[in-house]
Amino acid sequence: MYFPVAFQVLFLAQLAAIGWGANLRLLSNAGIEVRPVLQLAQLPTASRSDDRPDDGLHKNVFRLARVLAAVTATGWLLSALASSPAMQTWLTLLTYVAVVGIVVQPQRILCHTVRMQFLGSLVRIVVPSMVSPVFLSDIIMADILTSCARTFADMRLVVCQFVSLAWPSEAGTCTDTGFLGALLVAMPYAFRLRQCVNEYLNAVPGSAEARRHLANAVKYASSFPVICLSAMHRRAEIEASAGVKQSSWILRPAFGLWVLAVAFNSLYSYYWDVAFDWNLGHTRSGWKLADCVVPSVSASLASSSVPGAADEMSELAIPRDLVSPADALARNMYVPTTKRSFPRLLRPQLRFAWTWLYYAAMMIDFLLRITWTMKLSSYIRIDQMAFGGFWLNVLEVYRRWQWTFLRIEKEAAL
């Protein structure tokens, strides 16, 4: 089957765009006003058109995704029918030019507002700044980019393919880009780390908010040892396959460090997803998972000797939605009758009545966070499976889709 890396990258990007549109539609159908949650009206690129109802937002995202998918599918089919590898490369290059041209063209046509919001968010993410405000839409976009890190690494192969077409003499030097691949993988995490440091510097010194941003920065910083050790291990595998003798006293400790680094990063990231990004893990006594890293006022009072103080502060710290139970049921929302009646290990305020959705999301997120363990199995060789890397990226797109869904739901429930 003709499905080269260049088109895998395009299809994954458009799958993520379709998932974003599905997020917006489902959240809008549930009665969640997405625009104020994402702070779209506060963006520097905001315009009067941003005040339209939420249904226009997801419709524009779907419309743009359909156009880009049609262009990509056409280029893919033409490339598959091409008679020579050179013609296939030229058609692939034209497909990329068409896709990028549609996204960046400045005319007020074809979902102009959505495209400008996307490009403006990319600029704010990439351009370093320690004083500019960090909007929730930019945070979510930067987190989505971290899920595309493997796709960025594949982009170096695409660039090499185009370079070899334009400058055949440089084809040999372009293939040896292990350092460039590791740099491309690390870039999204560096962008997100910069956002965390920015928020930390702009928070009140010593406050719980400042500690939370610092702890979040540690999460993204922990990805860099994983990337460096992975690049080192991959380089050793390539040299071993080429017949270069490797020193076992270096490779074995490096592999052990890689296991420790990836385990810490995966488990800490999963904990952050549940405890902070989704604000789950609450107990009916007032303690929650987030208190392990950033203790709240209610948790501090719960450990004190003042009876009833924790319950009182928990009551004040957790506002209730001013929605009747009948309206909540009609809008698929869950509103607890008392602060002690919420489902176990979730939170007092949930915007969806289907509590199984939250439990399923936590379980799936954990399983997809630890997919790296398949590399430790001698029976599962993802790299040797047909399009194994592509399907891993598809699973990561799904994981980020459900993360985004509950991330926005949590902000709306506050």
Coordinates of C-alpha atoms in Angstrom, one line a residue:
M1 CA 0.0 0.0 0.0
Y2 CA 1.3 3.4 -1.0
F3 CA 1.2 5.5 2.2
P4 CA 4.5 7.4 2.7
V5 CA 5.5 9.3 5.7
A6 CA 4.8 12.6 4.0
F7 CA 1.1 11.8 3.6
Q8 CA 0.9 10.2 7.1
V9 CA 2.0 13.6 8.5
L10 CA -0.8 15.4 6.6
F11 CA -3.5 12.9 7.5
L12 CA -2.5 13.0 11.2
A13 CA -2.6 16.8 11.2
Q14 CA -6.1 16.8 9.6
L15 CA -7.3 14.1 12.0
A16 CA -6.3 16.3 14.9
A17 CA -8.2 19.2 13.2
I18 CA -11.3 17.0 12.9
G19 CA -11.0 16.0 16.5
W20 CA -10.8 19.7 17.5
G21 CA -14.0 20.3 15.6
A22 CA -15.7 17.4 17.3
N23 CA -14.6 18.7 20.7
L24 CA -16.2 22.1 20.0
R25 CA -19.4 20.5 18.8
L26 CA -19.9 18.1 21.6
L27 CA -19.1 20.7 24.2
S28 CA -21.5 23.2 22.6
N29 CA -24.2 20.5 22.5
A30 CA -23.7 20.0 26.2
G31 CA -24.4 23.7 26.9
I32 CA -20.8 24.7 27.5
E33 CA -19.9 28.1 26.1
V34 CA -16.5 27.4 24.6
R35 CA -15.5 30.9 23.5
P36 CA -15.3 32.5 26.9
V37 CA -13.6 29.4 28.3
L38 CA -10.9 29.6 25.7
Q39 CA -10.6 33.4 26.1
L40 CA -11.0 33.8 22.3
A41 CA -12.5 37.3 22.7
Q42 CA -9.3 38.4 24.6
L43 CA -6.9 37.3 21.9
P44 CA -4.9 40.0 20.1
T45 CA -6.4 38.7 16.8
A46 CA -10.0 38.8 18.1
S47 CA -12.6 40.5 15.9
R48 CA -16.3 41.1 15.9
S49 CA -16.9 37.8 14.2
D50 CA -15.6 36.1 17.4
D51 CA -18.9 37.0 19.1
R52 CA -20.9 34.6 17.1
P53 CA -22.5 31.5 18.7
D54 CA -20.3 28.5 19.3
D55 CA -22.0 26.4 16.6
G56 CA -20.4 28.7 14.0
L57 CA -16.9 27.9 15.4
H58 CA -17.1 24.1 15.0
K59 CA -18.8 24.4 11.6
N60 CA -15.9 26.5 10.3
V61 CA -13.4 24.1 11.7
F62 CA -15.1 21.2 10.0
R63 CA -15.4 23.1 6.7
L64 CA -11.7 23.9 6.7
A65 CA -10.8 20.3 7.6
R66 CA -12.9 19.0 4.8
V67 CA -11.2 21.2 2.2
L68 CA -7.7 20.3 3.4
A69 CA -8.7 16.6 3.5
A70 CA -9.9 16.8 -0.1
V71 CA -6.7 18.4 -1.2
T72 CA -4.6 15.8 0.7
A73 CA -6.6 12.9 -0.6
T74 CA -6.3 14.1 -4.2
G75 CA -2.5 14.6 -3.9
W76 CA -2.2 11.1 -2.3
L77 CA -4.2 9.4 -5.1
L78 CA -2.3 11.2 -7.8
S79 CA 1.1 10.3 -6.2
A80 CA 0.0 6.6 -5.9
L81 CA -0.8 6.6 -9.6
A82 CA 2.4 8.4 -10.6
S83 CA 4.8 6.5 -12.9
S84 CA 8.1 7.4 -11.2
P85 CA 9.5 8.2 -7.7
A86 CA 10.5 11.7 -8.9
M87 CA 6.9 12.4 -10.0
Q88 CA 5.6 11.1 -6.7
T89 CA 7.9 13.5 -4.8
W90 CA 6.8 16.5 -7.0
L91 CA 3.1 15.7 -6.4
T92 CA 3.8 15.4 -2.7
L93 CA 5.5 18.8 -2.7
L94 CA 2.6 20.4 -4.5
T95 CA 0.2 18.9 -2.0
Y96 CA 2.1 20.5 0.9
V97 CA 2.3 23.8 -1.0
A98 CA -1.5 23.7 -1.5
V99 CA -2.3 22.8 2.1
V100 CA 0.0 25.5 3.6
G101 CA -1.2 28.0 1.0
I102 CA -4.8 27.5 2.0
V103 CA -4.1 27.9 5.7
V104 CA -1.9 31.0 5.5
Q105 CA -3.7 32.9 2.6
P106 CA -4.8 36.3 4.0
Q107 CA -8.1 36.8 2.1
R108 CA -11.2 36.8 4.2
I109 CA -12.5 33.6 2.7
L110 CA -12.7 30.0 3.7
C111 CA -13.0 30.2 7.5
H112 CA -10.7 33.3 7.8
T113 CA -11.3 33.8 11.5
V114 CA -10.4 30.2 12.4
R115 CA -7.3 30.3 10.3
M116 CA -6.1 33.5 11.8
Q117 CA -6.8 32.3 15.3
F118 CA -4.7 29.2 14.5
L119 CA -1.8 31.1 13.0
G120 CA -1.9 33.7 15.7
S121 CA -1.8 31.0 18.4
L122 CA 1.2 29.4 16.7
V123 CA 3.1 32.7 16.6
R124 CA 2.4 33.4 20.3
I125 CA 3.6 29.8 21.2
V126 CA 6.8 30.0 19.1
V127 CA 7.9 33.6 19.8
P128 CA 9.6 33.7 23.3
S129 CA 7.9 36.0 25.8
M130 CA 8.0 36.2 29.6
V131 CA 5.6 39.1 30.0
S132 CA 2.7 38.5 27.5
P133 CA -0.4 36.8 28.9
V134 CA -0.9 33.1 28.3
F135 CA -4.4 32.3 27.1
L136 CA -6.1 29.0 27.7
S137 CA -6.5 28.5 23.9
D138 CA -2.7 28.8 23.5
I139 CA -2.1 26.4 26.3
I140 CA -4.3 23.8 24.7
M141 CA -2.7 24.4 21.3
A142 CA 0.8 24.0 22.8
D143 CA -0.3 20.7 24.5
I144 CA -1.7 19.5 21.2
L145 CA 1.7 20.2 19.6
T146 CA 3.4 18.1 22.3
S147 CA 1.3 15.2 21.1
C148 CA 2.5 15.8 17.6
A149 CA 6.1 15.6 18.6
R150 CA 6.6 12.2 16.8
T151 CA 5.0 13.7 13.7
F152 CA 7.5 16.6 13.8
A153 CA 10.3 14.0 13.9
D154 CA 8.8 12.5 10.8
M155 CA 8.8 15.9 9.1
R156 CA 12.6 15.7 8.9
L157 CA 12.2 12.8 6.5
V158 CA 9.8 14.8 4.4
V159 CA 12.2 17.7 4.3
C160 CA 15.0 15.3 3.3
Q161 CA 12.9 14.0 0.5
F162 CA 12.3 17.5 -0.9
V163 CA 16.0 18.4 -0.4
S164 CA 17.1 15.3 -2.4
L165 CA 14.7 16.4 -5.2
A166 CA 16.0 19.9 -5.4
W167 CA 19.7 19.2 -4.6
P168 CA 20.5 15.6 -5.3
S169 CA 24.1 16.1 -4.2
E170 CA 22.9 16.9 -0.7
A171 CA 20.8 13.7 -0.3
G172 CA 23.4 11.8 1.5
T173 CA 24.1 14.4 4.1
C174 CA 20.4 15.1 4.7
T175 CA 19.7 11.5 5.8
D176 CA 22.0 11.7 8.8
T177 CA 19.8 14.0 10.9
G178 CA 19.5 12.3 14.2
F179 CA 20.2 15.5 16.1
L180 CA 17.7 17.4 14.0
G181 CA 15.0 14.8 14.7
A182 CA 15.6 15.0 18.5
L183 CA 15.5 18.8 18.2
L184 CA 12.2 18.7 16.4
V185 CA 10.7 16.4 19.0
A186 CA 11.9 18.6 21.8
M187 CA 10.6 21.9 20.4
P188 CA 6.9 21.5 21.4
Y189 CA 7.9 20.6 25.0
A190 CA 10.2 23.7 25.0
F191 CA 7.4 25.9 23.9
R192 CA 5.1 24.6 26.6
L193 CA 7.9 24.8 29.2
R194 CA 8.3 28.5 28.3
Q195 CA 4.6 29.1 28.9
C196 CA 4.8 27.5 32.3
V197 CA 7.8 29.7 33.2
N198 CA 6.0 32.7 31.9
E199 CA 3.0 32.0 34.1
Y200 CA 5.2 31.3 37.1
L201 CA 7.0 34.6 36.7
N202 CA 3.7 36.5 36.5
A203 CA 2.1 34.7 39.4
V204 CA 2.2 36.0 43.0
P205 CA 5.6 34.8 44.5
G206 CA 5.1 31.9 46.9
S207 CA 1.4 31.5 46.1
A208 CA -0.3 28.1 45.3
E209 CA -0.7 29.3 41.7
A210 CA 3.1 29.9 41.4
R211 CA 3.9 26.5 42.9
R212 CA 1.5 24.9 40.4
H213 CA 3.1 26.5 37.4
L214 CA 6.6 25.5 38.7
A215 CA 5.5 21.9 39.2
N216 CA 4.0 21.9 35.7
A217 CA 7.3 23.2 34.3
V218 CA 9.0 20.2 35.9
K219 CA 6.7 17.9 34.0
Y220 CA 7.7 19.3 30.6
A221 CA 11.4 19.6 31.6
S222 CA 11.3 15.8 32.4
S223 CA 10.7 15.1 28.7
F224 CA 14.1 16.3 27.7
P225 CA 16.1 13.4 29.3
V226 CA 13.7 11.0 27.6
I227 CA 14.3 12.6 24.2
C228 CA 18.1 12.7 24.6
L229 CA 18.3 9.1 25.8
S230 CA 15.9 7.9 23.1
A231 CA 18.1 9.6 20.4
M232 CA 21.2 8.0 21.9
H233 CA 19.6 4.6 21.9
R234 CA 18.3 5.0 18.4
R235 CA 21.7 6.0 17.2
A236 CA 23.3 3.0 18.8
E237 CA 20.7 0.7 17.1
I238 CA 21.6 2.2 13.7
E239 CA 25.3 1.8 14.2
A240 CA 24.8 -1.7 15.4
S241 CA 22.8 -2.6 12.3
A242 CA 25.7 -1.1 10.3
G243 CA 28.2 -3.4 12.0
V244 CA 29.7 -0.9 14.3
K245 CA 30.7 -2.5 17.6
Q246 CA 29.0 -1.0 20.7
S247 CA 30.3 -0.8 24.2
S248 CA 27.8 -2.6 26.5
W249 CA 29.0 -0.8 29.6
I250 CA 27.7 2.4 28.1
L251 CA 24.5 1.1 26.5
R252 CA 23.1 -0.8 29.5
P253 CA 23.2 2.1 31.9
A254 CA 21.8 4.4 29.2
F255 CA 18.9 2.0 28.7
G256 CA 18.3 1.8 32.4
L257 CA 18.3 5.6 32.6
W258 CA 15.9 5.8 29.7
V259 CA 13.4 3.4 31.5
L260 CA 13.6 5.5 34.6
A261 CA 13.2 8.8 32.7
V262 CA 10.3 7.7 30.6
A263 CA 8.6 6.1 33.6
F264 CA 8.8 9.3 35.7
N265 CA 7.6 11.4 32.8
S266 CA 4.7 9.2 31.9
L267 CA 3.4 8.6 35.4
Y268 CA 3.9 12.3 36.4
S269 CA 2.1 13.4 33.2
Y270 CA -0.7 11.0 33.9
Y271 CA -1.0 12.3 37.5
W272 CA -1.1 15.9 36.2
D273 CA -3.8 15.0 33.6
V274 CA -6.1 13.6 36.3
A275 CA -5.3 15.9 39.3
F276 CA -4.8 19.3 37.6
D277 CA -5.9 19.3 34.0
W278 CA -9.2 17.5 34.7
N279 CA -9.4 18.3 38.5
L280 CA -10.4 14.8 39.3
G281 CA -9.5 12.7 42.3
H282 CA -11.5 14.5 45.0
T283 CA -12.5 12.7 48.2
R284 CA -15.6 13.5 50.2
S285 CA -13.5 14.6 53.2
G286 CA -12.1 17.5 51.2
W287 CA -8.8 16.1 50.1
K288 CA -7.9 15.7 46.4
L289 CA -5.0 14.3 44.3
A290 CA -3.7 17.8 43.5
D291 CA -2.9 18.3 47.2
C292 CA 0.0 15.9 46.8
V293 CA 1.9 18.6 44.9
V294 CA 0.1 21.9 45.7
P295 CA -1.8 21.6 48.9
S296 CA -4.9 23.8 49.0
V297 CA -6.3 25.8 51.8
S298 CA -9.0 23.2 52.5
A299 CA -6.4 20.4 52.7
S300 CA -4.3 22.4 55.2
L301 CA -7.3 23.0 57.4
A302 CA -8.3 19.4 57.1
S303 CA -5.1 18.4 58.8
S304 CA -5.5 21.0 61.5
S305 CA -7.3 20.5 64.9
V306 CA -10.2 22.9 64.1
P307 CA -13.3 20.7 63.7
G308 CA -15.5 21.5 60.7
A309 CA -13.0 24.0 59.2
A310 CA -12.2 21.9 56.2
D311 CA -15.9 21.4 55.4
E312 CA -16.5 25.1 55.6
M313 CA -13.6 26.1 53.4
S314 CA -14.5 23.3 50.9
E315 CA -18.0 24.7 50.7
L316 CA -16.6 28.2 50.0
A317 CA -14.0 27.0 47.6
I318 CA -16.3 25.0 45.3
P319 CA -19.0 27.1 43.8
R320 CA -22.1 25.5 42.5
D321 CA -23.7 26.0 39.0
L322 CA -26.9 28.0 39.2
V323 CA -28.8 25.5 37.2
S324 CA -31.9 23.5 38.2
P325 CA -31.6 19.7 38.3
A326 CA -34.2 19.5 35.5
D327 CA -32.3 21.8 33.3
A328 CA -29.1 20.0 34.1
L329 CA -30.6 16.7 33.1
A330 CA -31.9 18.2 29.8
R331 CA -28.4 19.5 29.0
N332 CA -26.6 16.3 30.0
M333 CA -25.1 18.0 33.1
Y334 CA -24.5 16.7 36.5
V335 CA -25.2 19.0 39.5
P336 CA -24.7 17.4 42.9
T337 CA -27.3 18.0 45.6
T338 CA -24.7 18.3 48.3
K339 CA -20.9 18.6 48.4
R340 CA -20.6 15.0 49.7
S341 CA -22.8 13.4 47.0
F342 CA -20.4 13.4 44.1
P343 CA -19.1 10.1 42.6
R344 CA -16.0 8.6 44.1
L345 CA -12.7 10.0 43.0
L346 CA -14.3 12.6 40.7
R347 CA -15.2 16.1 41.8
P348 CA -18.2 17.9 43.2
Q349 CA -19.1 19.6 40.0
L350 CA -19.4 17.7 36.7
R351 CA -20.9 19.0 33.5
F352 CA -21.9 15.6 32.2
A353 CA -24.3 13.1 33.8
W354 CA -22.4 10.1 32.4
T355 CA -19.9 9.5 35.2
W356 CA -18.5 6.4 33.4
L357 CA -17.1 8.8 30.9
Y358 CA -14.7 10.2 33.5
Y359 CA -13.6 6.8 34.7
A360 CA -13.1 5.5 31.2
A361 CA -11.1 8.6 30.3
M362 CA -8.8 8.1 33.3
M363 CA -8.2 4.4 32.4
I364 CA -7.6 5.0 28.7
D365 CA -5.3 7.9 29.4
F366 CA -3.2 5.7 31.7
L367 CA -3.0 2.9 29.1
L368 CA -2.0 5.3 26.3
R369 CA 0.5 7.1 28.6
I370 CA 2.4 3.8 29.1
T371 CA 2.4 2.5 25.6
W372 CA 6.2 2.9 25.7
T373 CA 6.3 -0.3 27.7
M374 CA 5.7 -2.2 24.4
K375 CA 9.3 -1.4 23.5
L376 CA 10.4 -3.5 26.4
S377 CA 8.6 -6.6 25.1
S378 CA 10.4 -9.0 22.9
Y379 CA 7.0 -10.1 21.4
I380 CA 5.7 -6.7 20.4
R381 CA 7.8 -4.9 17.8
I382 CA 5.9 -1.8 16.9
D383 CA 8.7 -0.5 14.5
Q384 CA 8.5 -3.7 12.5
M385 CA 4.7 -3.7 12.1
A386 CA 3.1 -2.2 9.0
F387 CA 2.6 1.5 9.7
G388 CA 3.2 0.8 13.4
G389 CA 4.4 4.3 14.1
F390 CA 1.4 5.8 12.3
W391 CA -1.1 3.9 14.4
L392 CA 0.7 4.9 17.6
N393 CA 0.4 8.5 16.5
V394 CA -3.3 7.9 15.8
L395 CA -3.7 6.7 19.4
E396 CA -1.9 9.7 20.7
V397 CA -4.3 12.0 18.7
Y398 CA -7.2 10.2 20.3
R399 CA -5.7 10.6 23.8
R400 CA -5.2 14.3 23.2
W401 CA -8.7 14.6 21.9
Q402 CA -10.3 13.2 25.1
W403 CA -7.8 15.2 27.2
T404 CA -8.9 18.4 25.4
F405 CA -12.6 17.5 25.9
L406 CA -12.3 17.1 29.7
R407 CA -9.8 20.0 30.0
I408 CA -12.4 22.5 28.7
E409 CA -15.2 20.8 30.6
K410 CA -13.2 21.3 33.8
E411 CA -12.7 25.0 33.1
A412 CA -16.4 25.3 32.5
A413 CA -17.3 23.5 35.7
L414 CA -15.2 25.9 37.9

